[in-house]
mmCIF file of C-alpha atoms in Angstrom:
data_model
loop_
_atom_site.group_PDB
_atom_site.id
_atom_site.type_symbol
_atom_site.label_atom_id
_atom_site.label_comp_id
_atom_site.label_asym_id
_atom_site.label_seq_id
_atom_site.Cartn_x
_atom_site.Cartn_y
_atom_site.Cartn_z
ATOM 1 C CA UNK A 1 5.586 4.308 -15.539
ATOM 2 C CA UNK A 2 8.993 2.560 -15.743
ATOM 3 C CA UNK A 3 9.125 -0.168 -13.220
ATOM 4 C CA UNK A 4 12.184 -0.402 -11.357
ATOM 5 C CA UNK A 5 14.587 -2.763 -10.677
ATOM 6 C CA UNK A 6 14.426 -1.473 -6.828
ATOM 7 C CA UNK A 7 11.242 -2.715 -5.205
ATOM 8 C CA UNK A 8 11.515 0.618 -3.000
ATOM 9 C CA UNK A 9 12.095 2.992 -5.518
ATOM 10 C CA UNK A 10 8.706 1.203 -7.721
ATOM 11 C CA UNK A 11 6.789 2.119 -4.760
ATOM 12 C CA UNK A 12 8.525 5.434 -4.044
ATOM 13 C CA UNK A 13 7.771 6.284 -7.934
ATOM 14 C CA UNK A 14 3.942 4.861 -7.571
ATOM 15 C CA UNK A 15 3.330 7.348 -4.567
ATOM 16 C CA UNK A 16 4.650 10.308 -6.674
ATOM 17 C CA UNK A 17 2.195 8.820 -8.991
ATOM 18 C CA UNK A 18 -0.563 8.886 -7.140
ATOM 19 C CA UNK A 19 0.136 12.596 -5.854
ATOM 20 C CA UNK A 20 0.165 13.800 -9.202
ATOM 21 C CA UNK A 21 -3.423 12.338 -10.055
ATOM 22 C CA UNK A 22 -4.710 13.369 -6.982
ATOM 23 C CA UNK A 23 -3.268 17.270 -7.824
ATOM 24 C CA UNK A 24 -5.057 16.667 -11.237
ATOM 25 C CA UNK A 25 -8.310 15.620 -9.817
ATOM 26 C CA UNK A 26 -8.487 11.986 -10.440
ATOM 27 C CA UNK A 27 -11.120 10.514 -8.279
ATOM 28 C CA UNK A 28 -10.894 6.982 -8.625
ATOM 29 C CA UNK A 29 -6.975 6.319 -8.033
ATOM 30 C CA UNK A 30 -8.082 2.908 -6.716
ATOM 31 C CA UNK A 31 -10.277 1.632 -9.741
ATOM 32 C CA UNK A 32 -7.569 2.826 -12.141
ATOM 33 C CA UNK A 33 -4.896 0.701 -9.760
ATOM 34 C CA UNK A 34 -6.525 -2.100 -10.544
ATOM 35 C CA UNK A 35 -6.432 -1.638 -13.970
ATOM 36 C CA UNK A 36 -2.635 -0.569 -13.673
ATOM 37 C CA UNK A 37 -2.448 -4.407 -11.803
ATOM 38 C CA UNK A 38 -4.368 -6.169 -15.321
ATOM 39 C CA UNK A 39 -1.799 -4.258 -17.477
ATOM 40 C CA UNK A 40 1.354 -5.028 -15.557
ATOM 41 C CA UNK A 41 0.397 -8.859 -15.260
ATOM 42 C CA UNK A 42 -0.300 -9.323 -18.467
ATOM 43 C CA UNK A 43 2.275 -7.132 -20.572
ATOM 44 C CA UNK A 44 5.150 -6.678 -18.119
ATOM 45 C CA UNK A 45 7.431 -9.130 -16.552
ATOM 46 C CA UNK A 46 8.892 -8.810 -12.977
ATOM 47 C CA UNK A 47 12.398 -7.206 -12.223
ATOM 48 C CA UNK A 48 12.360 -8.120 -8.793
ATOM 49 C CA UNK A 49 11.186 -11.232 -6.616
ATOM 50 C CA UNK A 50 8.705 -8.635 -5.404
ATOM 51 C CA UNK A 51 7.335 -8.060 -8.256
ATOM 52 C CA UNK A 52 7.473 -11.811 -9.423
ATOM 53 C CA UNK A 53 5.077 -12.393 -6.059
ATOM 54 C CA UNK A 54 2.846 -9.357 -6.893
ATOM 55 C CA UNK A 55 2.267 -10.775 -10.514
ATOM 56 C CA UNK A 56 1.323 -14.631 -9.291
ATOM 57 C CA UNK A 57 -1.160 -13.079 -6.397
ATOM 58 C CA UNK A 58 -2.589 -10.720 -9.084
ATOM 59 C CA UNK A 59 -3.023 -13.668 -11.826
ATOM 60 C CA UNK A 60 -4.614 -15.812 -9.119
ATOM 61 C CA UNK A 61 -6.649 -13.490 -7.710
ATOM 62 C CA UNK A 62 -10.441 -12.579 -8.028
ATOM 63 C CA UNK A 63 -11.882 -9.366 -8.185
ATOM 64 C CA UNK A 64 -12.171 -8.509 -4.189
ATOM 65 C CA UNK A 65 -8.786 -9.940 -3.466
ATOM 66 C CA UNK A 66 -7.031 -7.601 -6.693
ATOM 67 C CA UNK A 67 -8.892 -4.647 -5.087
ATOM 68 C CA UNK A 68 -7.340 -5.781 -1.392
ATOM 69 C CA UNK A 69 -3.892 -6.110 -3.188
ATOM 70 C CA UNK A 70 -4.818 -2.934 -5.047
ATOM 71 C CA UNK A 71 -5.243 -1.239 -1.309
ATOM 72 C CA UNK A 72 -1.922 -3.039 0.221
ATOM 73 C CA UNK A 73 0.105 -1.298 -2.736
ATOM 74 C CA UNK A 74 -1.354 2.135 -2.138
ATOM 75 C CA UNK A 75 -0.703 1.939 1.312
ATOM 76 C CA UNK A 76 2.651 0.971 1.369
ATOM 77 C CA UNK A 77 3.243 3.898 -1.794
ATOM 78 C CA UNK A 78 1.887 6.330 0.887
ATOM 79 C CA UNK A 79 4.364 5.094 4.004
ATOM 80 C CA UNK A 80 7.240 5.394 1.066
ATOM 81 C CA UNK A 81 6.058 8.798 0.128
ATOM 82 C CA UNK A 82 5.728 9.939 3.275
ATOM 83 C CA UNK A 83 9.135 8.854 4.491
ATOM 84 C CA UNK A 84 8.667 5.732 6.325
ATOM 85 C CA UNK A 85 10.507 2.382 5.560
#
């Protein structure tokens, strides 16, 4: 996934994301999230101020909180997808 320089169109692109794993039958979406959150703080740096904040919560984070941050992002993916701002 290509993280944008648009906070918006990250989470707009996550949701469409998340739509296509569900189509495919992928179970654990949230699991893998967190996961996708280990990956992106360790090997990709922040475009955005959002992103900056997303990386220093994740880094300081333990495991409930990441899966609570994990939730928050799928959350607000789903009001993007589904057309709310």
């Amino acid at each position: 996934m290509s993280i944008s320089d648009s906070f918006h169109q990250w989470l707009a692109e996550l949701n469409q994301r998340m739509e296509g794993a569900r189509k495919i039958g992928v179970s654990d979406l949230k699991k893998r999230a967190e996961d996708v959150g280990d990956f992106l703080a360790k090997y990709v740096d922040p475009r955005t101020p959002e992103q900056a904040l997303l990386k220093e919560m994740w880094e300081v984070a333990d495991e409930q909180e990441q899966q609570a941050i994990a939730n928050c992002m799928f959350k607000l993916a789903e009001r993007v997808g589904s057309g709310v701002r």
